[in-house]
Amino acid sequence: MLFSKRLIKGGVHPNGQKKLSNNNAIVKLAPPKRLFLSLKQHSGAPAKAVIQVGDKVTAGQMIATGQGGSANIHAPYSGTIESIAEHVAAIPGGGKQTMVQLLCDSEPNNNYIKLHHHYQSRAELIDIIADAGIVGMGGAIFPAATKLRSTLNKEIDTLLINGCECEPYLTCDDLVMQEQCVQVVGGVRYLLEACAAKKAIIGVEDNKPLALQALIDATSEDDNIEVQTLPTHYPMGSAKQFIQALCKVEVPKGKRSTDVGVFVQNVATCAAIYNALRFGNAMTQRVVTLSGGALEQPMNIEAPIGTLISELVATCGGLKLSAARIVVGGPMMGHTITNMHSPIMKGTSGILFLNEDELPQTTSSPCVSCGRCVAACPMGLLPNAMAELIANDDLEAAQKQGLNSCLLCGSCAFICPASLPLTQYFSYATTEIGRQKKMQQKAQLARRLNQQRTRRLEQEAIKKAAEKAAKKAARAAGGTRPQRSPRVPKTAKQES
Ligand code: SF4
Ligand code: SF4
């Protein structure tokens, strides 16, 4: 079924650039010599390493356990733990993260530690997904099991599977849907069971005809799974817009999709869920798009988590010219990195090597009040007004204008004829507000602890004064001091 064009508010039509990388089959990377597994490759707290330097590990073995809402991490290959230390990471703003450095065996053995993957109930099914360390691979990197557990006490009507991949250049989901449609649909069936939804809809943009056909064929026997075609329209793949397009419901501000009876998951995550429940495989590999005009041969590579970006570039034949910008993720919502010696993580969908011609215009001019950013905003915000408030350092007023609802989708900046870096304003303001909130919380905690201490000291002083007064009163009532025991004089022998 193909919907009419206007399904979501606003949005833009950037040049897809999908053909650069979607013409060839997924390339499977040979086992790398070393892997760098970050302990923080999901939302929540960093995972806790459960191995030590020098330990021998087998493929599939858990090397770090999720804690505080995070996810388990497993060894993709057998090898030896060389170090657990800081290493450069492909994260926004650069910087380092603690990583487990695994020296892979020169001849990786074929043993793979399988997860216990039999279940009797929904809760046990979800536990297997948690054991496998599966996170949302569409960019959210939220542990899939945590999200699923939230459905145990909710009624879910529709399971939505996101195959939009609306960011330009990225084609990893497209290729996964084409080549691994059995795993994707298998994962959808498990998810239907896990969240007890009545039906599932797989939504795919119409610029992926091969993926659409593969899914239609793979679901021909499933009465409760539909495949629906959506128009190519950025940001169709953003969760709120995706739900709006397929279910015609809006998720109210401050609410989750499960509050409106919808559960959303990405196609590649479905394939990972299938591999865990069907075969007991933990999440140790993923498909990554390598693309951009500076890359010799753009392609999709299935690589173990922890592979260095430099090794993926070498597989693509290297760079044909120096990249003007390296972007992790898509060009609309991704972030820039400078160091190719950083590894891919569970949420790395693509790495782009863009040449000068592919970069947006960087010299901006004053706002001409054309209102195009307002028309393009899928959240119905006033990007021009918000940017002005942020430029004047009035973050409170920007919040009142709806900054908290901003998806950082980049549609406004993309359409702006003055090339104003609107998304950068909103990204800066969101980070700054988060930082200020954290500082306020810290100050509040310190104030509360100080108040508690003062109260305790006051109570102790009152208690001491009361005891002293009671003693004094007792002495006054007795008229004399309490008698001491009479001294027994020491004998001469004791003294000697
Ligand atoms: S980045 Fe924010 S303000 Fe700009 S279009 Fe997207 S949601 Fe609207
Ligand atoms: S699109 Fe750019 S120039 Fe036009 S109103 Fe928005 S900020 Fe101003």
XYZ file of C-alpha atoms and ligand atoms in Angstrom:
512
model
C 0.000 0.000 0.000
C 1.400 3.420 -0.955
C 0.288 6.436 1.021
C -0.391 9.879 -0.357
C 2.606 12.230 -0.173
C 1.789 14.399 2.891
C 1.977 12.079 5.872
C 4.091 14.096 8.252
C 4.342 17.762 9.060
C 7.224 19.642 7.433
C 10.254 17.698 6.353
C 12.636 18.061 3.406
C 13.972 16.095 0.435
C 17.770 15.970 0.594
C 19.645 14.178 -2.189
C 19.568 10.516 -1.069
C 22.981 9.481 -2.475
C 21.902 5.889 -1.803
C 23.189 4.546 -5.127
C 26.788 5.093 -4.029
C 26.587 2.078 -1.735
C 23.420 0.044 -2.362
C 24.392 -1.627 -5.619
C 26.674 -4.282 -4.172
C 26.085 -7.138 -1.746
C 27.181 -6.846 1.885
C 30.895 -7.631 2.250
C 31.833 -9.791 5.244
C 35.022 -8.571 6.904
C 37.764 -11.117 7.674
C 38.508 -11.357 11.431
C 40.597 -8.289 12.354
C 43.780 -8.645 14.406
C 42.561 -6.435 17.228
C 39.160 -5.245 18.433
C 38.397 -2.304 20.730
C 35.162 -2.865 22.605
C 33.895 0.244 24.333
C 32.173 -0.284 27.685
C 29.789 2.557 26.784
C 28.103 1.702 23.513
C 24.499 1.990 24.628
C 22.404 4.436 26.618
C 22.688 4.142 30.408
C 25.770 3.548 32.557
C 28.913 1.926 31.130
C 28.900 -1.884 31.251
C 31.126 -3.486 33.924
C 34.049 -5.569 32.640
C 33.941 -9.155 33.930
C 37.304 -10.233 32.461
C 40.855 -9.326 33.388
C 43.892 -8.389 31.351
C 45.567 -11.614 30.176
C 42.347 -13.680 30.163
C 41.679 -15.952 27.195
C 38.136 -15.542 25.858
C 35.984 -17.510 23.439
C 33.771 -15.978 20.762
C 30.354 -15.152 22.187
C 31.686 -14.962 25.768
C 30.313 -12.085 27.822
C 33.158 -9.669 28.628
C 31.113 -6.909 30.293
C 27.778 -6.941 32.043
C 25.117 -4.278 31.665
C 24.368 -2.196 34.744
C 22.103 0.758 35.432
C 19.984 0.212 32.317
C 22.891 -0.618 29.998
C 23.637 -3.732 27.895
C 25.960 -6.756 28.022
C 28.982 -6.846 25.691
C 30.394 -10.065 24.194
C 33.635 -11.046 22.476
C 33.118 -11.278 18.693
C 36.090 -13.667 18.310
C 38.308 -15.827 20.493
C 41.485 -14.180 21.717
C 43.345 -12.635 24.646
C 42.435 -9.502 26.593
C 45.386 -7.162 26.082
C 44.199 -4.181 28.086
C 41.213 -2.389 29.586
C 42.134 1.229 29.025
C 41.121 4.552 27.536
C 40.986 4.622 23.760
C 39.832 7.233 21.253
C 36.108 6.844 20.496
C 33.887 7.907 17.567
C 31.630 9.972 19.840
C 30.265 13.512 19.457
C 32.901 16.035 20.459
C 35.685 13.420 20.263
C 37.323 12.114 23.413
C 38.115 8.730 24.868
C 36.207 5.883 26.441
C 37.267 2.849 28.442
C 37.629 -0.036 26.020
C 38.489 -3.709 26.253
C 41.293 -4.403 23.777
C 41.036 -7.918 22.388
C 43.918 -9.508 20.482
C 42.085 -11.986 18.258
C 43.579 -15.462 17.809
C 45.438 -15.679 14.502
C 43.258 -18.669 13.740
C 39.970 -17.983 15.515
C 38.494 -21.289 16.684
C 35.008 -22.101 15.528
C 33.623 -22.498 19.037
C 31.005 -19.914 19.798
C 29.499 -19.690 23.240
C 25.758 -19.855 22.661
C 23.223 -18.181 24.910
C 20.609 -20.264 26.670
C 17.786 -19.488 24.238
C 14.741 -21.461 25.350
C 11.885 -19.654 26.986
C 8.523 -20.382 28.578
C 7.094 -16.909 28.965
C 7.281 -13.373 27.575
C 9.522 -12.349 30.461
C 11.979 -15.185 29.701
C 11.983 -14.280 25.991
C 12.890 -10.708 26.901
C 15.614 -11.998 29.262
C 17.298 -13.746 26.308
C 17.295 -10.453 24.376
C 18.895 -8.816 27.435
C 21.507 -11.591 27.726
C 22.410 -11.095 24.051
C 23.220 -7.402 24.678
C 20.908 -6.199 21.911
C 20.443 -2.447 21.553
C 18.389 -0.398 19.088
C 20.548 -0.298 15.942
C 18.686 2.549 14.274
C 20.621 5.110 16.285
C 18.783 5.052 19.621
C 21.234 2.502 21.161
C 18.619 1.904 23.874
C 18.796 -1.667 25.257
C 16.013 -3.574 23.453
C 15.099 -5.651 26.521
C 14.609 -2.568 28.720
C 12.244 -1.121 26.137
C 10.374 -4.421 25.858
C 10.021 -4.841 29.638
C 8.083 -1.568 29.671
C 5.371 -3.306 27.599
C 4.738 -6.045 30.177
C 2.143 -3.944 31.999
C 0.820 -2.103 28.931
C -1.512 -3.026 26.143
C 0.249 -2.836 22.768
C -1.920 -2.803 19.694
C 0.662 -2.339 16.933
C 4.294 -3.255 16.539
C 5.917 -0.878 14.050
C 9.108 -1.948 12.337
C 11.151 0.936 11.012
C 12.778 0.288 7.656
C 12.713 3.911 6.470
C 16.427 4.694 6.709
C 15.616 8.256 5.688
C 19.134 9.694 6.239
C 20.985 10.293 2.949
C 23.920 7.972 2.089
C 22.967 5.226 4.595
C 21.946 1.918 3.036
C 22.820 -0.690 5.677
C 19.158 -1.273 6.628
C 18.222 -1.489 2.946
C 20.803 -4.240 2.394
C 19.826 -6.052 5.616
C 16.178 -6.074 4.458
C 17.212 -7.385 1.031
C 19.710 -10.023 2.114
C 18.519 -10.943 5.607
C 14.747 -10.624 5.200
C 14.232 -14.085 6.767
C 16.022 -12.921 9.930
C 14.188 -9.573 9.926
C 10.748 -11.197 9.608
C 11.746 -13.926 12.097
C 12.653 -11.162 14.555
C 9.317 -9.429 13.935
C 7.489 -12.671 14.863
C 9.488 -12.927 18.118
C 8.795 -9.264 18.853
C 5.050 -9.755 18.316
C 5.247 -12.388 21.043
C 7.478 -10.277 23.296
C 5.232 -7.207 23.332
C 1.943 -9.126 22.801
C 0.940 -6.820 19.946
C -2.042 -7.712 17.782
C -0.289 -6.893 14.511
C 2.959 -5.650 13.034
C 3.538 -3.129 10.244
C 6.919 -2.884 8.525
C 7.238 0.611 7.033
C 9.755 1.130 4.221
C 10.353 4.216 2.046
C 9.646 3.850 -1.666
C 13.308 4.377 -2.623
C 14.018 0.754 -1.547
C 12.027 -1.358 -4.016
C 14.188 -4.497 -3.627
C 13.877 -4.453 0.144
C 10.123 -3.947 -0.121
C 9.747 -6.900 -2.457
C 11.925 -9.149 -0.282
C 9.799 -8.332 2.772
C 6.509 -8.766 0.927
C 7.656 -12.232 -0.173
C 8.953 -13.171 3.275
C 5.673 -12.202 4.981
C 3.266 -13.721 2.438
C 2.123 -16.352 4.981
C 1.855 -13.976 7.963
C -1.697 -12.684 8.447
C -0.641 -10.322 11.218
C 2.382 -8.717 9.498
C 1.867 -6.026 6.849
C 4.490 -4.315 4.715
C 3.656 -0.703 3.885
C 5.355 1.644 1.463
C 6.007 5.191 2.611
C 7.015 8.150 0.476
C 10.681 9.133 0.656
C 10.504 12.176 2.866
C 13.022 13.180 5.548
C 12.651 12.666 8.626
C 10.106 9.872 8.020
C 12.252 7.459 10.078
C 12.126 9.571 13.234
C 9.977 7.593 15.703
C 7.272 10.247 16.233
C 6.895 10.935 12.503
C 6.958 7.218 11.678
C 4.123 6.540 14.142
C 2.189 9.533 12.823
C 2.573 8.300 9.224
C 1.558 4.697 9.850
C -0.908 4.841 12.764
C -2.265 8.381 12.410
C -1.673 9.045 16.096
C 0.513 11.652 17.709
C 2.549 10.730 20.761
C 1.716 13.487 23.285
C 4.577 15.591 24.608
C 6.380 13.835 27.476
C 4.790 10.456 26.633
C 6.244 7.330 25.051
C 4.994 5.430 22.016
C 3.896 2.581 24.319
C 1.512 5.052 25.998
C -0.446 5.159 22.723
C -0.309 1.368 22.265
C 2.571 1.330 19.771
C 5.984 -0.318 20.044
C 8.683 0.682 17.526
C 11.814 -1.238 16.597
C 14.345 -1.001 13.771
C 14.773 -3.697 11.071
C 18.429 -4.536 11.841
C 17.532 -4.927 15.524
C 14.852 -7.452 14.477
C 17.521 -9.508 12.675
C 19.720 -9.417 15.813
C 16.751 -10.533 17.951
C 16.110 -13.452 15.582
C 19.765 -14.542 15.750
C 19.658 -14.491 19.565
C 16.381 -16.375 19.973
C 16.778 -18.828 17.106
C 20.502 -19.592 17.402
C 21.626 -18.232 20.785
C 23.954 -15.663 19.167
C 24.878 -12.544 21.116
C 25.104 -9.204 19.332
C 28.727 -9.140 18.162
C 28.470 -8.025 14.527
C 26.648 -5.384 12.538
C 26.345 -4.057 8.982
C 27.855 -0.576 8.490
C 27.587 1.704 5.446
C 30.900 3.189 4.276
C 30.144 5.928 1.790
C 30.901 9.413 0.523
C 32.635 11.014 -2.451
C 36.120 10.762 -0.907
C 35.966 6.972 -0.528
C 37.418 4.767 -3.273
C 34.676 2.122 -3.210
C 31.593 2.804 -1.045
C 29.968 -0.379 0.296
C 28.214 -2.074 3.183
C 30.416 -4.191 5.430
C 29.369 -6.729 8.039
C 32.027 -6.290 10.707
C 32.573 -7.326 14.310
C 31.766 -4.634 16.869
C 35.059 -3.036 17.890
C 36.647 -2.985 14.390
C 38.707 0.130 13.762
C 37.255 2.524 11.170
C 40.692 2.570 9.466
C 40.331 -1.190 8.758
C 36.931 -0.659 7.160
C 38.359 2.127 4.993
C 41.175 -0.201 3.876
C 38.517 -2.773 2.847
C 36.933 -0.051 0.682
C 40.259 0.471 -1.119
C 41.145 3.545 0.969
C 40.385 7.183 0.230
C 40.699 8.522 -3.302
C 41.081 12.048 -1.980
C 41.449 13.544 1.450
C 38.055 13.684 3.173
C 36.857 17.227 3.890
C 34.704 15.793 6.675
C 34.260 12.367 8.296
C 30.764 11.850 9.657
C 29.527 9.050 11.887
C 25.854 8.375 11.069
C 24.014 10.317 8.369
C 24.806 13.854 7.188
C 21.601 15.265 8.743
C 21.919 13.946 12.295
C 25.397 12.418 12.456
C 28.465 13.892 14.093
C 31.938 14.720 12.821
C 35.042 12.792 13.881
C 38.687 13.366 13.078
C 40.360 10.125 14.133
C 39.941 6.941 12.080
C 41.684 4.953 14.828
C 38.371 4.717 16.679
C 36.215 1.577 16.564
C 32.633 1.008 15.391
C 30.059 0.372 18.097
C 26.662 -1.360 18.201
C 24.921 1.847 17.110
C 27.278 2.773 14.232
C 25.098 2.666 11.134
C 27.466 4.475 8.782
C 30.707 6.362 8.325
C 30.817 8.966 5.579
C 33.910 10.410 3.934
C 32.626 13.578 2.314
C 34.484 15.692 -0.199
C 34.279 19.511 -0.438
C 31.395 19.419 -2.926
C 29.259 17.318 -0.590
C 29.491 19.727 2.323
C 26.797 22.301 3.005
C 27.654 25.949 2.453
C 29.499 27.139 5.566
C 29.366 30.937 5.177
C 26.098 32.142 6.612
C 24.333 35.460 6.123
C 21.662 37.180 8.256
C 18.166 35.683 8.444
C 15.902 36.954 5.668
C 12.705 35.992 7.532
C 11.574 33.754 4.684
C 9.879 31.287 7.045
C 11.140 28.233 5.157
C 12.597 26.739 8.355
C 9.165 27.019 10.011
C 7.507 25.200 7.124
C 10.191 22.478 7.190
C 10.051 21.770 10.926
C 8.282 18.418 11.509
C 7.598 19.401 15.120
C 5.843 22.678 14.246
C 8.504 24.813 15.949
C 9.830 28.271 15.065
C 13.519 27.515 14.399
C 14.394 31.113 13.427
C 12.953 32.539 16.662
C 14.544 29.819 18.820
C 17.962 30.391 17.216
C 17.736 34.108 17.894
C 16.884 33.513 21.550
C 19.798 31.097 21.912
C 22.150 33.574 20.204
C 21.030 36.090 22.868
C 21.733 33.495 25.571
C 18.075 33.295 26.588
C 17.844 29.521 26.925
C 14.781 29.733 29.159
C 12.798 31.564 26.491
C 14.040 29.088 23.850
C 12.684 26.271 26.014
C 9.345 28.049 26.232
C 9.364 28.155 22.417
C 9.581 24.337 22.399
C 13.317 23.635 22.250
C 12.768 20.428 24.253
C 10.676 19.015 21.400
C 13.404 19.633 18.814
C 14.526 16.363 17.179
C 17.820 17.895 15.984
C 16.758 16.523 12.607
C 18.467 19.317 10.661
C 15.536 19.974 8.283
C 15.508 23.684 9.153
C 19.250 24.134 8.609
C 19.053 22.161 5.353
C 16.392 24.457 3.887
C 17.715 27.775 5.204
C 18.802 30.031 2.277
C 21.028 32.008 4.654
C 22.899 28.791 5.615
C 22.397 29.530 9.282
C 23.735 26.711 11.478
C 20.336 26.285 13.159
C 20.865 22.689 14.322
C 24.166 23.656 15.901
C 22.348 26.307 17.949
C 19.794 23.746 19.161
C 22.390 21.088 19.830
C 24.495 23.547 21.839
C 21.446 24.787 23.795
C 20.216 21.252 24.558
C 23.651 20.212 25.859
C 24.000 23.427 27.856
C 20.547 23.046 29.441
C 21.402 19.414 30.340
C 24.678 20.560 31.895
C 22.959 23.305 33.886
C 20.274 20.863 35.058
C 22.947 18.421 36.262
C 24.730 21.207 38.135
C 21.443 22.291 39.715
C 20.718 18.706 40.774
C 24.219 18.419 42.275
C 23.779 21.723 44.135
C 20.339 20.615 45.380
C 21.780 17.317 46.615
C 24.632 19.124 48.387
C 22.098 21.530 49.961
C 19.893 18.641 51.112
C 22.847 16.751 52.619
C 23.994 19.933 54.358
C 20.503 20.556 55.763
C 20.317 16.938 56.984
C 23.707 17.321 58.694
C 22.715 20.610 60.349
C 19.461 19.029 61.572
C 21.328 16.002 62.935
C 23.854 18.196 64.767
C 21.031 20.304 66.208
C 19.182 17.199 67.405
C 22.377 15.809 68.962
C 22.958 19.138 70.739
C 19.336 19.178 72.028
C 19.707 15.567 73.231
C 22.993 16.333 75.007
C 21.498 19.439 76.637
C 18.469 17.397 77.776
C 20.708 14.694 79.272
C 22.794 17.321 81.037
C 19.660 18.998 82.381
C 18.274 15.622 83.546
C 21.533 14.854 85.392
C 21.487 18.271 86.996
C 17.860 17.813 88.046
C 18.650 14.374 89.488
C 21.520 15.824 91.486
C 19.328 18.644 92.743
C 16.607 16.168 93.774
C 19.148 13.929 95.613
C 20.801 16.918 97.276
C 24.254 15.348 97.025
C 26.661 14.284 94.320
C 26.432 10.605 93.418
C 28.666 8.571 95.767
C 31.876 7.222 94.327
C 33.044 3.740 95.369
C 35.388 4.055 98.326
C 39.079 3.745 97.424
C 40.760 0.575 98.588
C 44.299 1.399 99.657
C 46.934 -0.670 97.844
C 48.856 -3.135 99.917
C 52.615 -2.955 100.047
C 52.824 -6.141 97.949
C 50.622 -4.696 95.192
C 52.703 -1.537 95.119
C 55.921 -3.477 94.692
S 16.162 20.577 13.985
Fe 14.544 20.974 15.464
S 13.797 22.991 14.926
Fe 14.952 22.263 13.152
S 13.454 21.277 11.872
Fe 14.279 19.670 13.154
S 12.866 19.588 14.900
Fe 12.480 21.538 13.843
S 14.999 29.657 6.753
Fe 16.798 30.800 7.457
S 16.537 32.783 6.527
Fe 14.543 31.795 6.378
S 13.450 32.428 8.257
Fe 14.478 30.526 8.734
S 16.419 31.155 9.655
Fe 15.624 32.930 8.539
